[in-house]
Short mmCIF file of C-alpha atoms in Angstrom, two decimals:
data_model
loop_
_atom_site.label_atom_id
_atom_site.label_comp_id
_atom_site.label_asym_id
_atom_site.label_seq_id
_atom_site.Cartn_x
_atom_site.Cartn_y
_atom_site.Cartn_z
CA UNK S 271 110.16 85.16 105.38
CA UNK S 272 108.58 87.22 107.70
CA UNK S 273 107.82 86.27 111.51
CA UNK S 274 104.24 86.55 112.78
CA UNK S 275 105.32 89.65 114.50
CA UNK S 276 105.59 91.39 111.32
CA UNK S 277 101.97 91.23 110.68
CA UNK S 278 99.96 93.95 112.85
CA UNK S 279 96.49 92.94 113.75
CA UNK S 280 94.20 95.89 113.00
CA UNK S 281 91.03 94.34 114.80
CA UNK S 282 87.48 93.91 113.48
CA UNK S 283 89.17 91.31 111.12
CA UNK S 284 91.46 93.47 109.35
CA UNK S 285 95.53 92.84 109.46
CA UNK S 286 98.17 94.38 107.48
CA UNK S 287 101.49 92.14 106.20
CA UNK S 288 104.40 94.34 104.93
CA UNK S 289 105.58 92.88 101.81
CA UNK S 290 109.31 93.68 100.41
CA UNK S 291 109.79 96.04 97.32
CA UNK S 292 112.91 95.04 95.70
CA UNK S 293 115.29 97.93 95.30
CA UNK S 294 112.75 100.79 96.59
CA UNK S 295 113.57 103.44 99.59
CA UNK S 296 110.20 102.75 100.14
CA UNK S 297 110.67 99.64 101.52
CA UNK S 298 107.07 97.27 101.40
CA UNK S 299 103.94 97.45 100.70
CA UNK S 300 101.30 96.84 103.43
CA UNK S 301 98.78 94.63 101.67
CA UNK S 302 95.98 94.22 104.12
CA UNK S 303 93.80 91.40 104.42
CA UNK S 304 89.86 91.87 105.26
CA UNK S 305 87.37 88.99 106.60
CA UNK S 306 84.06 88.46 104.71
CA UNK S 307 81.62 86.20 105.67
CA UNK S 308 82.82 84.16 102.15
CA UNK S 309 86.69 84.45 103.00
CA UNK S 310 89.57 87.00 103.13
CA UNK S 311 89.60 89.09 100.61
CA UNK S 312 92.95 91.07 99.99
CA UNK S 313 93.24 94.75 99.74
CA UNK S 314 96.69 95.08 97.34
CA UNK S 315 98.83 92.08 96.99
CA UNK S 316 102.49 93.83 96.56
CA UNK S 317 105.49 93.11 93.73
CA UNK S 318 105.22 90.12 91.23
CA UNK S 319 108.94 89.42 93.07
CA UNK S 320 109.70 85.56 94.58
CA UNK S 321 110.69 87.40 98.25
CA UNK S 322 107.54 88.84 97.92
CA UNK S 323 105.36 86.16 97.31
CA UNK S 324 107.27 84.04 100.23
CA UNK S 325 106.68 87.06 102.30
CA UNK S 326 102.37 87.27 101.38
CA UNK S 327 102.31 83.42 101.88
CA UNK S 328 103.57 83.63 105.03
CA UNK S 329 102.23 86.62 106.42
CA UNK S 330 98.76 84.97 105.55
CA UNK S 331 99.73 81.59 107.32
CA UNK S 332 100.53 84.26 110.59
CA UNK S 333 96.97 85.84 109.92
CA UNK S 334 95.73 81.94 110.04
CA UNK S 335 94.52 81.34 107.07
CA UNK S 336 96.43 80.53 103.18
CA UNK S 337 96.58 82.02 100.02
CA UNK S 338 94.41 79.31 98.74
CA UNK S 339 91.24 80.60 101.05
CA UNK S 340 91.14 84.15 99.35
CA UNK S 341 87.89 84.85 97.80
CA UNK S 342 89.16 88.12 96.08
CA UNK S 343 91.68 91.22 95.28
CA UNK S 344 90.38 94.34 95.40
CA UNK S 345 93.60 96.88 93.52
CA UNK S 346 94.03 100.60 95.06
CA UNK S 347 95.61 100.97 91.69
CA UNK S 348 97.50 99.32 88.61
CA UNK S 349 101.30 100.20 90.09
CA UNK S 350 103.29 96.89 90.43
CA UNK S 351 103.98 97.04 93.98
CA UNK S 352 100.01 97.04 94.31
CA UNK S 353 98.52 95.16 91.59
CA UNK S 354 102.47 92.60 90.43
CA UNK S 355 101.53 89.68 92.83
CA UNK S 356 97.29 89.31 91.82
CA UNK S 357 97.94 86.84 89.13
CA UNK S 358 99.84 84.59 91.14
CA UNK S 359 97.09 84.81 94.19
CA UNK S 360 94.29 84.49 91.44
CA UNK S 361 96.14 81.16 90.08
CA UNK S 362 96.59 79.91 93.79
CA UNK S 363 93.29 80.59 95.36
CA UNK S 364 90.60 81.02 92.13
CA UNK S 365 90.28 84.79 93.79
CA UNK S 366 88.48 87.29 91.14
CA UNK S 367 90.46 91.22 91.08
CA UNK S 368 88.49 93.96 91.33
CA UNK S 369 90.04 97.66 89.78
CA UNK S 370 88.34 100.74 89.04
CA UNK S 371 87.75 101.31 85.16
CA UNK S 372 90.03 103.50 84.01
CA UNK S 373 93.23 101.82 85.89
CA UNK S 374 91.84 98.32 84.00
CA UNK S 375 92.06 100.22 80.96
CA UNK S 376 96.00 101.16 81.66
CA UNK S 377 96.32 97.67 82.47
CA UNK S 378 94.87 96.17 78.90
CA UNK S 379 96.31 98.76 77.02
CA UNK S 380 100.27 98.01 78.46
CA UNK S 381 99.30 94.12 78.08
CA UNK S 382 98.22 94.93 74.40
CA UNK S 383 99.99 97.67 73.27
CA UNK S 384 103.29 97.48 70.97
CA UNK S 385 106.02 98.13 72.68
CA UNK S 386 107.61 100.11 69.69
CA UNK S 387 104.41 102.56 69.73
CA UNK S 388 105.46 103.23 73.28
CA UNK S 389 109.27 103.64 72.99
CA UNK S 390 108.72 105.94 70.45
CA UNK S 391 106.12 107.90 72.35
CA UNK S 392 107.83 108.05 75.36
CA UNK S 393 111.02 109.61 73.47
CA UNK S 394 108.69 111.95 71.21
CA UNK S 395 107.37 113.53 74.89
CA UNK S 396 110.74 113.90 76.31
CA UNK S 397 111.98 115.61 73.40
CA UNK S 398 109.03 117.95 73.36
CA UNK S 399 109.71 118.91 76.85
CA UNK S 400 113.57 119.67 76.18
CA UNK S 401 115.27 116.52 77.30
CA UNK S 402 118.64 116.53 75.64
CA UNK S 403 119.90 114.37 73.14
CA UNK S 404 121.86 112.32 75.39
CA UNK S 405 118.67 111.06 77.45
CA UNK S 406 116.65 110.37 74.48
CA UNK S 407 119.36 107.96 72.79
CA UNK S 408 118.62 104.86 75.04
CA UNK S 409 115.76 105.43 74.08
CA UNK S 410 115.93 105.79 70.41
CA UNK S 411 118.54 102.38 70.76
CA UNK S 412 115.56 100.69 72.16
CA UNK S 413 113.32 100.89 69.57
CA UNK S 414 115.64 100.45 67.13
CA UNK S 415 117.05 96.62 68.46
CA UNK S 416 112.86 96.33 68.91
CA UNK S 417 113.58 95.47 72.49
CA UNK S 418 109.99 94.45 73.97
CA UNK S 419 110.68 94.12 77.91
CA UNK S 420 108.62 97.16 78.73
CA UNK S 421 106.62 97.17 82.28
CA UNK S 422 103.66 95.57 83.13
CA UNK S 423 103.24 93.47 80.16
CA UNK S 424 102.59 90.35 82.89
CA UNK S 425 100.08 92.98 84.90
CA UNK S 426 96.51 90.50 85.49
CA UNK S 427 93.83 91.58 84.03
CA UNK S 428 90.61 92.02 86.44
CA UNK S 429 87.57 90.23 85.77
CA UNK S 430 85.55 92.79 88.19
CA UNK S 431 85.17 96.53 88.33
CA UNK S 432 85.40 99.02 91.59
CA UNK S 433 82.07 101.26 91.01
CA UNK S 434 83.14 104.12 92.64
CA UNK S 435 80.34 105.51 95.71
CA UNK S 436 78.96 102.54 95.72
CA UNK S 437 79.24 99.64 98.55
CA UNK S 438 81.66 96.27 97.56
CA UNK S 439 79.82 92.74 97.58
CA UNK S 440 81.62 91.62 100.58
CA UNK S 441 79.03 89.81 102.88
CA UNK S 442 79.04 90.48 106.54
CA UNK S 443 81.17 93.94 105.51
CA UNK S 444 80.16 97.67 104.97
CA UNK S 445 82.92 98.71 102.66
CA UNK S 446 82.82 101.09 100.17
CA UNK S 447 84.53 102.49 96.95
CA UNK S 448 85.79 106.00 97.00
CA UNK S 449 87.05 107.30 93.22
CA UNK S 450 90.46 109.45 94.17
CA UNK S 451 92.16 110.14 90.82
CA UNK S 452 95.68 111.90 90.75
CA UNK S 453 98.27 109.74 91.59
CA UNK S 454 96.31 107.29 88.99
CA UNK S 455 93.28 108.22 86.75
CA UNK S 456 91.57 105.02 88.41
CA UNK S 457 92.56 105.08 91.99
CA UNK S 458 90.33 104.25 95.07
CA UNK S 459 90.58 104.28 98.26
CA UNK S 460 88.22 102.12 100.70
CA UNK S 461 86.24 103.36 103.46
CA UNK S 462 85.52 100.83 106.02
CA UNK S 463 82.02 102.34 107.65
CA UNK S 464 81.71 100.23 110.26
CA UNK S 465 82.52 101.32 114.11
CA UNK S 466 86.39 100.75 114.65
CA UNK S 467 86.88 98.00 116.89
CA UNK S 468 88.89 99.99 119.43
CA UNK S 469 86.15 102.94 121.76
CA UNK S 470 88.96 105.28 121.98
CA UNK S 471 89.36 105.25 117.64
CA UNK S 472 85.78 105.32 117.34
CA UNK S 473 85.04 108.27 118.76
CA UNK S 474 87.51 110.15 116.87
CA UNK S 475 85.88 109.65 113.59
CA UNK S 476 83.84 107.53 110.77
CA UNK S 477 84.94 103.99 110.01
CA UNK S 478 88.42 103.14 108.85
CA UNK S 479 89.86 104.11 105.34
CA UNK S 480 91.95 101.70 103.12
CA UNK S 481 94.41 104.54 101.58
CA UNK S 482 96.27 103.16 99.17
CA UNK S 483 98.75 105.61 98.10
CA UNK S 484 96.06 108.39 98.14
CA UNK S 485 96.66 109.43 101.56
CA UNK S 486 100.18 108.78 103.36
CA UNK S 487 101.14 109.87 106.58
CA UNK S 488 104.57 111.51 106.12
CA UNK S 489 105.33 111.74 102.27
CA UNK S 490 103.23 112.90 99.32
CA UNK S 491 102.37 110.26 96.70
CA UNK S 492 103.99 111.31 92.85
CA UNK S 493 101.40 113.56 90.52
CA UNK S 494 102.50 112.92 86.92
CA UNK S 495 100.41 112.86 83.81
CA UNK S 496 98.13 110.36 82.57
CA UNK S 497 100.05 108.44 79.80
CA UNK S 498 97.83 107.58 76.25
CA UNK S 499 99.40 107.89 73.50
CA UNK S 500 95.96 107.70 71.78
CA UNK S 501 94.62 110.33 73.90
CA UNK S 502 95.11 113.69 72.81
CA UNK S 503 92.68 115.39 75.94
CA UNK S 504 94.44 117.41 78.04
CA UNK S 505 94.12 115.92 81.65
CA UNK S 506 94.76 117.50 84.83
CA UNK S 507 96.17 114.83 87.26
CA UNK S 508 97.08 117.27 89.79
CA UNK S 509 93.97 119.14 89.74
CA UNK S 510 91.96 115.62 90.30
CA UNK S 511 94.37 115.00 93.33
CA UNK S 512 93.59 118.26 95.36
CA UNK S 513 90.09 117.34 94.86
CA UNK S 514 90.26 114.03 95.87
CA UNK S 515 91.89 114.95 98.71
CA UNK S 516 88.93 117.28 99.39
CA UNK S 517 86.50 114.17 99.19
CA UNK S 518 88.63 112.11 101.48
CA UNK S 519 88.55 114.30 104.28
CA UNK S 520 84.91 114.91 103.95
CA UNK S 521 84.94 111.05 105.32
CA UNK S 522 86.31 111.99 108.84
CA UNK S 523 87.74 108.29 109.30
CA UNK S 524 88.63 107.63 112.58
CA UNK S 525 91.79 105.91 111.40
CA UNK S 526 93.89 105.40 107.79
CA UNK S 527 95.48 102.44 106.73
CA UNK S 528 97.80 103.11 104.22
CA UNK S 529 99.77 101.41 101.83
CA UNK S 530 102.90 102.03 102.30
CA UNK S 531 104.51 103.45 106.37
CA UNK S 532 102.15 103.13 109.10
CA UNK S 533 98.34 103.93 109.98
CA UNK S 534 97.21 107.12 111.52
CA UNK S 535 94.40 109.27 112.79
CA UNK S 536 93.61 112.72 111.53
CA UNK S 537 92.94 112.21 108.35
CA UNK S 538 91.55 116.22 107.75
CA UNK S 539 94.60 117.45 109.28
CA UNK S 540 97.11 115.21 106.89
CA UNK S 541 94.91 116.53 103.79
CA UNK S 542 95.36 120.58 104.81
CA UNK S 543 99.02 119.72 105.12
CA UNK S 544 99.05 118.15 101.93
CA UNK S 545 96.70 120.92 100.07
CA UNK S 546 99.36 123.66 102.05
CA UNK S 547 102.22 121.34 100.41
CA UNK S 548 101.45 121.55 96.76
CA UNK S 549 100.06 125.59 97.00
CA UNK S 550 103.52 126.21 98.90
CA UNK S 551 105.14 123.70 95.85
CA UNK S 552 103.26 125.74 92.82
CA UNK S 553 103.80 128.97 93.96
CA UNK S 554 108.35 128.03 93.87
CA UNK S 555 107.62 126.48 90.50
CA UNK S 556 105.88 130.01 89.60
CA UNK S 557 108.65 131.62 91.08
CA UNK S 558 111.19 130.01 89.15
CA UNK S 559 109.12 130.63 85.63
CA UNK S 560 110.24 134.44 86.06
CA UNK S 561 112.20 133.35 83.37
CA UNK S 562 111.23 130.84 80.58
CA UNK S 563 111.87 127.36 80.88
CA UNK S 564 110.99 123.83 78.93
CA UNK S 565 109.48 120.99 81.32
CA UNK S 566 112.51 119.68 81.31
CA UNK S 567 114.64 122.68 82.52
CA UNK S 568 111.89 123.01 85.50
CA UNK S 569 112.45 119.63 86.56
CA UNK S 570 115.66 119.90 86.90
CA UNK S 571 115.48 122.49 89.29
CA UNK S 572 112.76 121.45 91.68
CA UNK S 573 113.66 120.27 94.78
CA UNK S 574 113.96 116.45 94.75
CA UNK S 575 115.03 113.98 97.57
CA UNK S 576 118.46 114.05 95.77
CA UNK S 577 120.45 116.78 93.63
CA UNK S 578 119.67 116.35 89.69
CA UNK S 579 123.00 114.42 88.65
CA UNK S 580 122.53 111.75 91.13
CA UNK S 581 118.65 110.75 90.12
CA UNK S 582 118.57 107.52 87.92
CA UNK S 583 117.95 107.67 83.92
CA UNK S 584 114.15 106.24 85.04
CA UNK S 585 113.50 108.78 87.53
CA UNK S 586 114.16 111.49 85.92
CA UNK S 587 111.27 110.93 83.27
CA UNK S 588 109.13 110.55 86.33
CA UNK S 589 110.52 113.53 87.54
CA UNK S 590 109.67 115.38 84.06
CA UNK S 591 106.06 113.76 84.16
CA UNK S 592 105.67 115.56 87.48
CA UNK S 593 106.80 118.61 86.31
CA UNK S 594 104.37 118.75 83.88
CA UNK S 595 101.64 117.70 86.17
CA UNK S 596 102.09 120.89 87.88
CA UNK S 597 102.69 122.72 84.51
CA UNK S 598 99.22 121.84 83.61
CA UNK S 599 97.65 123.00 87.15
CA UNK S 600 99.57 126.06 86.72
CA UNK S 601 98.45 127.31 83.69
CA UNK S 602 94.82 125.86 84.17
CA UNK S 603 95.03 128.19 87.47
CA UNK S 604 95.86 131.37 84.94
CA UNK S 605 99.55 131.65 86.89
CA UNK S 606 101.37 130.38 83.68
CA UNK S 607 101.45 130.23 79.88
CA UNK S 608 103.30 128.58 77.66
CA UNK S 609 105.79 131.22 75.33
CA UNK S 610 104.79 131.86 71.94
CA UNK S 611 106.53 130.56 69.08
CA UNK S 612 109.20 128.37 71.85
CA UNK S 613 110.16 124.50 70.45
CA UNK S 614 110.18 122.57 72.84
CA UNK S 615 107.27 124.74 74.44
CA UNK S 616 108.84 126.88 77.13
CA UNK S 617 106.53 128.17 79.64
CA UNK S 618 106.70 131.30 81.81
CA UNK S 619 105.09 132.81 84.85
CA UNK S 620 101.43 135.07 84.30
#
């Protein structure tokens, strides 16, 4: 459990409380609690794990209040180490969850969907982007023993919805919803507009801005695609990042709170490092299409935080869903095409 010293105090009734991702080099969460004139509210509430519940409980107890005083859960985004523990605080506390509309979508659709529709899916688009045989077999073993422990099949459904541009029913609080698609088709980040509590802050910028895992200060969130398998349109989640970044610097908040590392100022300058970061990024991928190659054969050589081999069976579909992120941005730029008459669909530089 952690000490109070592991919550940071934010001022103007905002704290943050780390909370422990089991098994992830990224370490925690920072869920960060908000006071309304009808009770905390909680910005993210971190894994459905029992460490991390112990950890929430008592990071709230070192705020001084209790997970039975929060009046509601507004979710960044569906991802588990944002939205895992809202059921439990909803159960506790009587809280409602608030998520934009298309991320509550991806949350009733996993809750309702067969499991067998999706293992079968899942190893369809692999094998159309060149996996090998070997990756698709666990897979294909899956569906066949009709295993059904998929992800996010326990994920709480909200009962409210974030309308994006539009200020949140928090009395006493001028908070308000900010649509940044990309790293999910539904995720927001929160822009605080009142003055930050500190002079010096103030006068660097506009309000505070809840992040999520929009905007981080040191590592760029993942871009894949949009999963449906009863969606045949052709989306472009990297496209709806860049501009999202766009709209978030527009803000000029004086400081970012993140969701994951630590809060910073600059918030312009971190978005032209990450808009130099992904032109830099697409123009090696178009590089390396001098010659054809299947999603699956680009993935494998972009640069990754570890060499190919060593990335887990999990990852690497992650990995693939990224590179076809950038695929798509690629050819909707006119810098690619896919080759005619290639199966799986190779695609080479324009």
């Amino acid at each position: 459990m952690p000490e109070a010293t592991d919550v940071t105090d934010h001022g103007g009734g905002v704290w943050s409380i780390p909370v422990p991702i089991p098994d992830n080099p990224l370490g925690h969460t920072l869920v960060h609690l908000l006071d309304t004139d009808r009770g905390p509210v909680l910005i993210d509430t971190g894994w459905d794990d029992p460490t991390a519940w112990d950890t929430l409980t008592a990071g709230l107890a070192a705020c001084g209040t209790d997970v039975s005083a929060i009046h509601g859960i507004l979710v960044t985004h569906h991802h588990p180490d944002h939205h895992g523990l809202s059921g439990q605080v909803r159960e506790a506390s009587g809280a409602w969850i608030a998520m934009h509309g298309a991320d509550a979508h991806v949350v009733r659709r996993t809750r309702e969907a067969d499991p067998t529709l999706w293992l079968d899916y899942l190893a369809e688009k692999l094998a159309a982007a060149g996996a090998p045989e070997d990756h698709l077999a666990p897979l294909r073993a899956a569906r066949a023993e009709g295993r059904t422990d998929l992800p996010g099949r326990r994920a709480a459904l909200p009962d409210r919805e974030i309308a994006p541009g539009r200020l949140l029913d928090l009395p006493g609080r001028r908070l308000r919803a900010i649509w940044t698609p990309g790293h999910t088709p539904g995720h927001v980040c929160l822009h605080l507009e009142e003055a930050h509590p500190r002079e010096d802050a103030a006068a660097r910028g506009h309000g505070r801005l809840f992040s999520g895992d929009h905007l981080l200060p040191e590592i760029s969130p993942h871009i894949g695609l949009y999963e449906d398998p009863a969606d045949a349109h052709r989306t472009d989640p990297l496209g709806d990042y860049l501009a999202s970044l766009e709209r978030v610097a527009a803000l000029g908040p004086a400081e970012v709170l993140p969701a994951h590392q630590h809060a910073f100022t600059d918030a312009p300058a971190r978005v032209r490092a990450l808009l130099d970061h992904h032109e830099a990024r697409l123009e090696n991928l178009r590089a390396l299409l001098a010659a054809p190659l299947t999603p699956w054969q680009l993935a494998e050589r972009m640069e990754w935080n570890r060499p190919w081999p060593d990335i887990p069976y999990g990852s690497r579909n992650i990995a693939v869903s990224e590179a076809e992120a950038h695929l798509r941005r690629l050819v909707n730029l006119g810098r690619a095409e896919p080759v005619p008459g290639t199966d799986p669909v190779a695609y080479q530089a324009r």
